Tab-separated table of N, CA and C in Angstrom:
chain	number	residue	atom	x	y	z
A	221	UNK	N	-10.592	-3.602	12.175
A	221	UNK	CA	-10.089	-2.477	11.380
A	221	UNK	C	-10.332	-2.791	9.899
A	222	UNK	N	-10.882	-1.841	9.166
A	222	UNK	CA	-11.158	-2.072	7.746
A	222	UNK	C	-9.884	-1.870	6.903
A	223	UNK	N	-10.000	-2.193	5.617
A	223	UNK	CA	-8.845	-2.115	4.710
A	223	UNK	C	-8.259	-0.713	4.701
A	224	UNK	N	-9.106	0.279	4.562
A	224	UNK	CA	-8.634	1.670	4.494
A	224	UNK	C	-7.816	2.028	5.736
A	225	UNK	N	-8.361	1.740	6.909
A	225	UNK	CA	-7.662	2.097	8.140
A	225	UNK	C	-6.350	1.326	8.299
A	226	UNK	N	-6.359	0.050	7.918
A	226	UNK	CA	-5.129	-0.747	8.017
A	226	UNK	C	-4.052	-0.201	7.086
A	227	UNK	N	-4.427	0.122	5.852
A	227	UNK	CA	-3.452	0.642	4.887
A	227	UNK	C	-2.898	1.979	5.369
A	228	UNK	N	-3.772	2.840	5.840
A	228	UNK	CA	-3.316	4.146	6.329
A	228	UNK	C	-2.366	3.962	7.512
A	229	UNK	N	-2.664	3.035	8.400
A	229	UNK	CA	-1.792	2.769	9.547
A	229	UNK	C	-0.430	2.267	9.088
A	230	UNK	N	-0.415	1.335	8.139
A	230	UNK	CA	0.850	0.794	7.623
A	230	UNK	C	1.676	1.894	6.964
A	231	UNK	N	1.043	2.676	6.125
A	231	UNK	CA	1.768	3.748	5.426
A	231	UNK	C	2.257	4.803	6.413
A	232	UNK	N	1.431	5.147	7.386
A	232	UNK	CA	1.849	6.125	8.397
A	232	UNK	C	3.075	5.627	9.160
A	233	UNK	N	3.089	4.331	9.503
A	233	UNK	CA	4.249	3.777	10.204
A	233	UNK	C	5.507	3.888	9.359
A	234	UNK	N	5.397	3.602	8.071
A	234	UNK	CA	6.558	3.690	7.184
A	234	UNK	C	7.047	5.128	7.033
A	235	UNK	N	6.097	6.076	7.049
A	235	UNK	CA	6.451	7.486	6.861
A	235	UNK	C	6.793	8.179	8.176
A	236	UNK	N	6.690	7.416	9.282
A	236	UNK	CA	6.921	7.980	10.612
A	236	UNK	C	5.988	9.162	10.871
A	237	UNK	N	4.718	8.961	10.505
A	237	UNK	CA	3.681	9.967	10.695
A	237	UNK	C	2.548	9.385	11.520
A	238	UNK	N	1.650	10.238	11.938
A	238	UNK	CA	0.422	9.787	12.584
A	238	UNK	C	-0.583	9.435	11.486
A	239	UNK	N	-1.436	8.434	11.709
A	239	UNK	CA	-2.424	8.063	10.678
A	239	UNK	C	-3.276	9.237	10.200
A	240	UNK	N	-3.590	10.172	11.089
A	240	UNK	CA	-4.414	11.314	10.666
A	240	UNK	C	-3.683	12.256	9.703
A	241	UNK	N	-2.357	12.090	9.578
A	241	UNK	CA	-1.582	12.893	8.628
A	241	UNK	C	-1.601	12.302	7.214
A	242	UNK	N	-2.139	11.093	7.066
A	242	UNK	CA	-2.194	10.405	5.776
A	242	UNK	C	-3.607	10.534	5.222
A	243	UNK	N	-3.723	11.153	4.035
A	243	UNK	CA	-5.030	11.305	3.404
A	243	UNK	C	-5.135	10.376	2.202
A	244	UNK	N	-6.355	10.190	1.716
A	244	UNK	CA	-6.555	9.300	0.576
A	244	UNK	C	-5.855	9.795	-0.677
A	245	UNK	N	-5.696	11.112	-0.821
A	245	UNK	CA	-5.039	11.636	-2.020
A	245	UNK	C	-3.536	11.867	-1.823
A	246	UNK	N	-3.010	11.457	-0.662
A	246	UNK	CA	-1.565	11.556	-0.434
A	246	UNK	C	-0.834	10.611	-1.378
A	247	UNK	N	0.312	11.074	-1.858
A	247	UNK	CA	1.191	10.176	-2.607
A	247	UNK	C	2.264	9.691	-1.637
A	248	UNK	N	2.864	8.558	-1.947
A	248	UNK	CA	3.918	8.060	-1.079
A	248	UNK	C	5.086	9.040	-1.049
A	249	UNK	N	5.354	9.637	-2.178
A	249	UNK	CA	6.442	10.623	-2.257
A	249	UNK	C	6.157	11.827	-1.361
A	250	UNK	N	4.908	12.311	-1.384
A	250	UNK	CA	4.564	13.469	-0.556
A	250	UNK	C	4.639	13.147	0.935
A	251	UNK	N	4.537	11.866	1.266
A	251	UNK	CA	4.636	11.443	2.662
A	251	UNK	C	6.077	11.152	3.071
A	252	UNK	N	6.993	11.263	2.111
A	252	UNK	CA	8.404	11.051	2.404
A	252	UNK	C	8.834	9.599	2.360
A	253	UNK	N	8.035	8.749	1.694
A	253	UNK	CA	8.381	7.338	1.587
A	253	UNK	C	9.242	7.128	0.350
A	254	UNK	N	10.461	6.665	0.564
A	254	UNK	CA	11.386	6.419	-0.546
A	254	UNK	C	11.197	5.006	-1.081
A	255	UNK	N	12.058	4.585	-1.994
A	255	UNK	CA	11.893	3.270	-2.629
A	255	UNK	C	12.007	2.130	-1.617
A	256	UNK	N	12.908	2.254	-0.649
A	256	UNK	CA	13.025	1.222	0.376
A	256	UNK	C	11.763	1.193	1.243
A	257	UNK	N	11.267	2.356	1.599
A	257	UNK	CA	10.035	2.436	2.377
A	257	UNK	C	8.854	1.873	1.615
A	258	UNK	N	8.863	2.072	0.295
A	258	UNK	CA	7.805	1.518	-0.542
A	258	UNK	C	7.820	0.004	-0.485
A	259	UNK	N	8.997	-0.587	-0.638
A	259	UNK	CA	9.126	-2.048	-0.594
A	259	UNK	C	8.688	-2.563	0.780
A	260	UNK	N	9.108	-1.892	1.832
A	260	UNK	CA	8.710	-2.306	3.177
A	260	UNK	C	7.203	-2.171	3.359
A	261	UNK	N	6.604	-1.133	2.782
A	261	UNK	CA	5.152	-0.961	2.861
A	261	UNK	C	4.431	-2.085	2.136
A	262	UNK	N	4.926	-2.447	0.953
A	262	UNK	CA	4.314	-3.537	0.184
A	262	UNK	C	4.397	-4.843	0.975
A	263	UNK	N	5.564	-5.132	1.571
A	263	UNK	CA	5.711	-6.351	2.381
A	263	UNK	C	4.731	-6.339	3.552
A	264	UNK	N	4.604	-5.198	4.217
A	264	UNK	CA	3.698	-5.092	5.368
A	264	UNK	C	2.249	-5.285	4.937
A	265	UNK	N	1.893	-4.742	3.780
A	265	UNK	CA	0.536	-4.900	3.244
A	265	UNK	C	0.278	-6.364	2.900
A	266	UNK	N	1.244	-7.000	2.252
A	266	UNK	CA	1.085	-8.417	1.900
A	266	UNK	C	0.875	-9.260	3.155
A	267	UNK	N	1.645	-8.980	4.178
A	267	UNK	CA	1.529	-9.741	5.415
A	267	UNK	C	0.199	-9.463	6.117
A	268	UNK	N	-0.194	-8.213	6.187
A	268	UNK	CA	-1.426	-7.844	6.895
A	268	UNK	C	-2.670	-8.432	6.244
A	269	UNK	N	-2.668	-8.495	4.914
A	269	UNK	CA	-3.863	-8.942	4.199
A	269	UNK	C	-3.732	-10.342	3.601
A	270	UNK	N	-2.591	-10.988	3.809
A	270	UNK	CA	-2.340	-12.323	3.283
A	270	UNK	C	-2.598	-12.379	1.770
A	271	UNK	N	-1.989	-11.432	1.070
A	271	UNK	CA	-2.109	-11.354	-0.388
A	271	UNK	C	-0.716	-11.218	-0.985
A	272	UNK	N	-0.632	-11.396	-2.289
A	272	UNK	CA	0.600	-11.132	-3.018
A	272	UNK	C	0.348	-9.948	-3.929
A	273	UNK	N	1.090	-8.886	-3.725
A	273	UNK	CA	0.924	-7.669	-4.522
A	273	UNK	C	1.794	-7.783	-5.772
A	274	UNK	N	1.176	-7.650	-6.954
A	274	UNK	CA	1.948	-7.735	-8.197
A	274	UNK	C	2.741	-6.452	-8.428
A	275	UNK	N	3.847	-6.340	-7.733
A	275	UNK	CA	4.643	-5.119	-7.780
A	275	UNK	C	6.103	-5.479	-7.943
A	276	UNK	N	6.753	-4.852	-8.916
A	276	UNK	CA	8.176	-5.058	-9.148
A	276	UNK	C	8.901	-3.789	-8.730
A	277	UNK	N	9.625	-3.866	-7.627
A	277	UNK	CA	10.312	-2.686	-7.102
A	277	UNK	C	11.353	-2.142	-8.067
A	278	UNK	N	11.884	-3.008	-8.925
A	278	UNK	CA	12.882	-2.563	-9.892
A	278	UNK	C	12.251	-1.817	-11.064
A	279	UNK	N	10.986	-2.106	-11.338
A	279	UNK	CA	10.276	-1.462	-12.442
A	279	UNK	C	8.865	-1.092	-11.992
A	280	UNK	N	8.751	-0.143	-11.046
A	280	UNK	CA	7.431	0.178	-10.505
A	280	UNK	C	6.428	0.680	-11.546
A	281	UNK	N	6.905	1.329	-12.586
A	281	UNK	CA	5.983	1.845	-13.608
A	281	UNK	C	5.390	0.734	-14.455
A	282	UNK	N	5.985	-0.459	-14.412
A	282	UNK	CA	5.486	-1.581	-15.197
A	282	UNK	C	4.599	-2.519	-14.371
A	283	UNK	N	4.332	-2.155	-13.128
A	283	UNK	CA	3.538	-3.016	-12.256
A	283	UNK	C	2.059	-2.900	-12.572
A	284	UNK	N	1.324	-3.965	-12.240
A	284	UNK	CA	-0.122	-3.964	-12.385
A	284	UNK	C	-0.799	-3.394	-11.143
A	285	UNK	N	-0.020	-2.870	-10.231
A	285	UNK	CA	-0.547	-2.363	-8.971
A	285	UNK	C	-0.286	-0.863	-8.915
A	286	UNK	N	-1.353	-0.080	-8.853
A	286	UNK	CA	-1.263	1.383	-8.876
A	286	UNK	C	-0.891	1.911	-7.490
A	287	UNK	N	0.272	2.535	-7.387
A	287	UNK	CA	0.725	3.091	-6.115
A	287	UNK	C	0.750	4.616	-6.161
A	288	UNK	N	-0.031	5.210	-7.069
A	288	UNK	CA	0.040	6.652	-7.247
A	288	UNK	C	-0.496	7.431	-6.046
A	289	UNK	N	-1.508	6.900	-5.365
A	289	UNK	CA	-2.058	7.556	-4.176
A	289	UNK	C	-2.439	6.494	-3.147
A	290	UNK	N	-2.703	6.951	-1.942
A	290	UNK	CA	-3.160	6.033	-0.898
A	290	UNK	C	-4.483	5.393	-1.325
A	291	UNK	N	-5.373	6.180	-1.910
A	291	UNK	CA	-6.672	5.650	-2.357
A	291	UNK	C	-6.493	4.557	-3.414
A	292	UNK	N	-5.546	4.730	-4.337
A	292	UNK	CA	-5.340	3.711	-5.374
A	292	UNK	C	-4.743	2.439	-4.782
A	293	UNK	N	-3.925	2.574	-3.753
A	293	UNK	CA	-3.372	1.400	-3.074
A	293	UNK	C	-4.501	0.636	-2.382
A	294	UNK	N	-5.384	1.346	-1.701
A	294	UNK	CA	-6.526	0.715	-1.027
A	294	UNK	C	-7.400	-0.006	-2.046
A	295	UNK	N	-7.691	0.653	-3.160
A	295	UNK	CA	-8.519	0.039	-4.206
A	295	UNK	C	-7.854	-1.221	-4.753
A	296	UNK	N	-6.548	-1.172	-4.945
A	296	UNK	CA	-5.812	-2.335	-5.444
A	296	UNK	C	-5.857	-3.500	-4.476
A	297	UNK	N	-5.738	-3.207	-3.196
A	297	UNK	CA	-5.793	-4.264	-2.181
A	297	UNK	C	-7.188	-4.877	-2.146
A	298	UNK	N	-8.213	-4.034	-2.210
A	298	UNK	CA	-9.583	-4.550	-2.201
A	298	UNK	C	-9.832	-5.435	-3.420
A	299	UNK	N	-9.290	-5.043	-4.569
A	299	UNK	CA	-9.443	-5.855	-5.789
A	299	UNK	C	-8.728	-7.194	-5.628
A	300	UNK	N	-7.497	-7.168	-5.111
A	300	UNK	CA	-6.744	-8.415	-4.913
A	300	UNK	C	-7.443	-9.339	-3.922
A	301	UNK	N	-7.990	-8.773	-2.865
A	301	UNK	CA	-8.698	-9.598	-1.878
A	301	UNK	C	-9.957	-10.213	-2.486
A	302	UNK	N	-10.671	-9.450	-3.313
A	302	UNK	CA	-11.871	-9.971	-3.963
A	302	UNK	C	-11.511	-11.098	-4.923
A	303	UNK	N	-10.424	-10.908	-5.689
A	303	UNK	CA	-9.971	-11.947	-6.614
A	303	UNK	C	-9.557	-13.203	-5.850
A	304	UNK	N	-8.883	-13.014	-4.725
A	304	UNK	CA	-8.406	-14.140	-3.935
A	304	UNK	C	-9.580	-14.914	-3.337
A	305	UNK	N	-10.593	-14.216	-2.851
A	305	UNK	CA	-11.728	-14.912	-2.232
A	305	UNK	C	-12.599	-15.586	-3.270
A	306	UNK	N	-12.559	-15.103	-4.517
A	306	UNK	CA	-13.326	-15.722	-5.602
A	306	UNK	C	-12.634	-16.964	-6.147
A	307	UNK	N	-11.345	-17.059	-5.918
A	307	UNK	CA	-10.566	-18.187	-6.461
A	307	UNK	C	-10.780	-19.450	-5.664
């Protein structure tokens, strides 16, 4: 499973939706994911990809990780994985 499909599956599980209901331009808010669901999604993503997401749940607007859309989350994960493999 590629990064995109894994992220969509994780987010769909958190939103209690089917993966086909999650689009790249979906926002977490539009999918019904609240702040607790967001934190759980970040933990699931970190575990699935063995990465550390630079995200502060207390100050999400100050994070270096863009969670504005599903596509931006996927791009952020791909960037973190590339940085990790280069290190």
